[in-house]
Amino acid sequence: MIYPITVYGDPVLRKLAVDVKHDFAGLYKLIGDMFETMYNAEGIGIAAPQIGLDIRIFVIDLCPLGEEEPSLKDFKKVFINPRILHKEGEQIMMEEGCLSLPGLREDVLRHDTIQIKYFDSDWQEHDQVFTGFAARVIQHEYDHLQGVMFVDYCSPLKKRLLKGKLSDITRGQVSTTYRTKTPKL
Ligand code: NI
């Protein structure tokens, strides 16, 4: 099932998401739906708040980038109840986009290396280190569980310049190839 995607201005994107219980009913179905919703929108990652749920799950599929970056060719992962334990390494600036901020792309500074603890869809616990582009995407999706969006990192000047675009998104005045849920104002 393809969910409509929540956009900037929806309160669910500003909440601290809560841990998923181990007996959560319909976990596999939900994960399948998250991938389906993400592929339909041509995204590489999606977090539960982006489909309106304030729970700690995000999914990422970087396999299509495997031709350019062979280390990513099998990178299809589900992160449940993740905790970033540590960030390190150089801070790198790179342009990001987000399905909840249609039409916007801005430079974001992020650490190159992270250590993260999480459960996979079979409730196996992992404690792993990721670097480079994978670390960037994980940090972006993790932010969604913390109620953070990439525009929060923009300078005050940039934020002023983006104000009109952001209010257009919130009012549904933006065209997307996927269905969005316009926030109730
Ligand atoms: Ni995003």
Short mmCIF file of C-alpha atoms and ligand atoms in Angstrom, two decimals:
data_model
loop_
_atom_site.label_atom_id
_atom_site.label_comp_id
_atom_site.label_asym_id
_atom_site.label_seq_id
_atom_site.Cartn_x
_atom_site.Cartn_y
_atom_site.Cartn_z
CA MET A 1 0.00 0.00 0.00
CA ILE A 2 1.28 3.40 -0.97
CA TYR A 3 0.84 6.01 1.75
CA PRO A 4 0.51 9.73 1.08
CA ILE A 5 3.68 11.51 2.23
CA THR A 6 3.53 14.10 4.98
CA VAL A 7 5.14 17.44 4.17
CA TYR A 8 6.71 20.39 5.92
CA GLY A 9 4.24 21.87 8.39
CA ASP A 10 2.77 18.53 9.49
CA PRO A 11 3.21 18.21 13.27
CA VAL A 12 4.16 14.51 13.01
CA LEU A 13 7.44 15.58 11.36
CA ARG A 14 8.32 17.60 14.48
CA LYS A 15 7.72 14.92 17.09
CA LEU A 16 10.29 12.77 18.80
CA ALA A 17 9.27 9.34 17.47
CA VAL A 18 8.77 6.55 20.01
CA ASP A 19 10.31 3.08 20.09
CA VAL A 20 8.51 0.26 18.32
CA LYS A 21 7.40 -2.55 20.65
CA HIS A 22 8.65 -6.05 19.85
CA ASP A 23 5.08 -7.32 19.54
CA PHE A 24 4.07 -4.53 17.12
CA ALA A 25 1.38 -6.04 14.90
CA GLY A 26 1.89 -5.88 11.16
CA LEU A 27 5.56 -4.94 11.24
CA TYR A 28 6.46 -6.75 7.98
CA LYS A 29 3.48 -5.24 6.17
CA LEU A 30 4.39 -1.77 7.38
CA ILE A 31 8.01 -2.17 6.25
CA GLY A 32 6.85 -3.40 2.83
CA ASP A 33 4.52 -0.42 2.55
CA MET A 34 7.32 1.97 3.48
CA PHE A 35 9.55 0.60 0.69
CA GLU A 36 6.63 0.71 -1.75
CA THR A 37 5.81 4.33 -0.82
CA MET A 38 9.48 5.28 -1.13
CA TYR A 39 9.97 3.63 -4.54
CA ASN A 40 6.76 5.19 -5.84
CA ALA A 41 8.16 8.62 -4.92
CA GLU A 42 11.62 7.74 -6.30
CA GLY A 43 13.23 8.25 -2.91
CA ILE A 44 16.26 6.46 -1.46
CA GLY A 45 15.10 6.60 2.15
CA ILE A 46 11.91 7.18 4.10
CA ALA A 47 11.10 7.43 7.79
CA ALA A 48 7.82 6.47 9.49
CA PRO A 49 6.84 10.09 10.32
CA GLN A 50 6.82 10.73 6.57
CA ILE A 51 3.86 8.36 6.31
CA GLY A 52 2.25 9.87 9.39
CA LEU A 53 3.49 7.47 12.08
CA ASP A 54 5.51 8.73 15.06
CA ILE A 55 7.47 5.53 15.53
CA ARG A 56 11.18 4.81 15.22
CA ILE A 57 11.58 3.06 11.86
CA PHE A 58 13.25 4.11 8.66
CA VAL A 59 14.17 2.22 5.51
CA ILE A 60 16.90 2.93 2.98
CA ASP A 61 17.70 1.43 -0.43
CA LEU A 62 20.92 2.60 -2.05
CA CYS A 63 21.28 -0.41 -4.40
CA PRO A 64 20.53 1.67 -7.52
CA LEU A 65 23.68 3.69 -6.74
CA GLY A 66 25.78 0.52 -6.80
CA GLU A 67 26.95 1.09 -10.35
CA GLU A 68 28.70 4.30 -9.35
CA GLU A 69 29.65 3.17 -5.86
CA PRO A 70 30.06 -0.62 -5.64
CA SER A 71 30.02 -0.64 -1.83
CA LEU A 72 26.33 0.39 -1.99
CA LYS A 73 25.12 -2.28 -4.38
CA ASP A 74 23.55 -4.43 -1.62
CA PHE A 75 22.58 -1.61 0.69
CA LYS A 76 18.91 -2.21 1.39
CA LYS A 77 18.20 -1.90 5.08
CA VAL A 78 15.54 -1.44 7.71
CA PHE A 79 16.44 0.43 10.91
CA ILE A 80 14.15 -0.10 13.90
CA ASN A 81 14.62 1.74 17.21
CA PRO A 82 17.97 3.14 16.04
CA ARG A 83 20.32 5.11 18.26
CA ILE A 84 23.30 6.94 16.81
CA LEU A 85 26.03 6.27 19.36
CA HIS A 86 28.80 8.29 17.86
CA LYS A 87 29.61 10.64 14.99
CA GLU A 88 33.13 11.32 13.85
CA GLY A 89 35.38 12.21 10.99
CA GLU A 90 35.42 15.12 8.69
CA GLN A 91 32.26 17.19 8.27
CA ILE A 92 31.27 17.18 4.63
CA MET A 93 28.91 19.54 2.80
CA MET A 94 26.54 17.94 0.33
CA GLU A 95 23.23 18.87 -1.24
CA GLU A 96 20.21 17.01 0.10
CA GLY A 97 16.59 16.67 -0.84
CA CYS A 98 13.64 15.20 1.05
CA LEU A 99 10.28 13.76 0.01
CA SER A 100 8.68 15.94 2.70
CA LEU A 101 10.29 19.09 1.24
CA PRO A 102 9.38 18.73 -2.44
CA GLY A 103 11.30 20.99 -4.78
CA LEU A 104 13.94 21.98 -2.23
CA ARG A 105 17.61 21.04 -2.28
CA GLU A 106 20.13 22.59 0.10
CA ASP A 107 23.66 21.96 1.26
CA VAL A 108 23.92 20.19 4.59
CA LEU A 109 27.07 19.66 6.65
CA ARG A 110 27.31 16.15 8.14
CA HIS A 111 29.89 13.91 9.72
CA ASP A 112 31.46 11.31 7.43
CA THR A 113 31.31 8.43 9.91
CA ILE A 114 28.66 7.25 12.36
CA GLN A 115 28.22 4.34 14.73
CA ILE A 116 24.60 3.23 15.10
CA LYS A 117 22.75 0.58 17.06
CA TYR A 118 19.45 -0.68 15.64
CA PHE A 119 17.23 -3.71 15.11
CA ASP A 120 16.47 -5.19 11.70
CA SER A 121 13.05 -6.47 10.64
CA ASP A 122 13.74 -9.83 12.39
CA TRP A 123 14.57 -8.03 15.65
CA GLN A 124 18.25 -8.89 15.34
CA GLU A 125 20.31 -6.20 17.01
CA HIS A 126 23.19 -4.58 15.11
CA ASP A 127 25.93 -2.20 16.16
CA GLN A 128 27.59 -0.92 13.00
CA VAL A 129 29.79 1.81 11.62
CA PHE A 130 28.83 3.50 8.35
CA THR A 131 30.76 6.03 6.32
CA GLY A 132 30.33 8.24 3.29
CA PHE A 133 27.03 8.47 1.47
CA ALA A 134 25.37 5.70 3.51
CA ALA A 135 26.24 7.58 6.73
CA ARG A 136 24.75 10.75 5.25
CA VAL A 137 21.45 9.13 4.31
CA ILE A 138 21.21 7.38 7.69
CA GLN A 139 21.74 10.71 9.48
CA HIS A 140 19.07 12.36 7.31
CA GLU A 141 16.50 9.63 8.05
CA TYR A 142 17.47 9.47 11.72
CA ASP A 143 16.80 13.20 11.97
CA HIS A 144 13.19 12.53 10.93
CA LEU A 145 12.78 10.40 14.08
CA GLN A 146 14.12 13.29 16.16
CA GLY A 147 11.70 15.80 14.62
CA VAL A 148 14.46 17.46 12.61
CA MET A 149 14.39 18.38 8.91
CA PHE A 150 17.38 19.44 6.82
CA VAL A 151 16.17 23.01 6.41
CA ASP A 152 16.73 23.41 10.17
CA TYR A 153 20.47 23.46 9.43
CA CYS A 154 20.22 26.41 7.04
CA SER A 155 21.53 29.82 8.07
CA PRO A 156 19.00 32.41 9.30
CA LEU A 157 19.40 34.29 6.00
CA LYS A 158 18.78 31.16 3.95
CA LYS A 159 15.75 30.33 6.10
CA ARG A 160 14.31 33.77 5.36
CA LEU A 161 14.84 33.18 1.65
CA LEU A 162 13.11 29.79 1.87
CA LYS A 163 10.12 31.03 3.85
CA GLY A 164 7.86 31.48 0.82
CA LYS A 165 8.70 28.06 -0.61
CA LEU A 166 8.13 26.38 2.76
CA SER A 167 4.73 28.00 3.20
CA ASP A 168 3.81 26.94 -0.35
CA ILE A 169 4.66 23.34 0.60
CA THR A 170 2.56 23.57 3.77
CA ARG A 171 -0.39 24.98 1.82
CA GLY A 172 -0.13 22.25 -0.82
CA GLN A 173 0.96 24.73 -3.48
CA VAL A 174 3.63 22.45 -4.91
CA SER A 175 3.46 19.77 -7.54
CA THR A 176 4.81 16.28 -6.89
CA THR A 177 4.74 13.03 -8.81
CA TYR A 178 3.56 11.30 -5.60
CA ARG A 179 0.58 11.86 -3.34
CA THR A 180 1.15 14.12 -0.36
CA LYS A 181 -0.90 14.85 2.72
CA THR A 182 -1.38 18.58 3.10
CA PRO A 183 -1.11 19.61 6.76
CA LYS A 184 -4.30 20.85 8.39
CA LEU A 185 -3.74 24.46 9.27
NI NI B 1 13.76 13.41 4.41
#
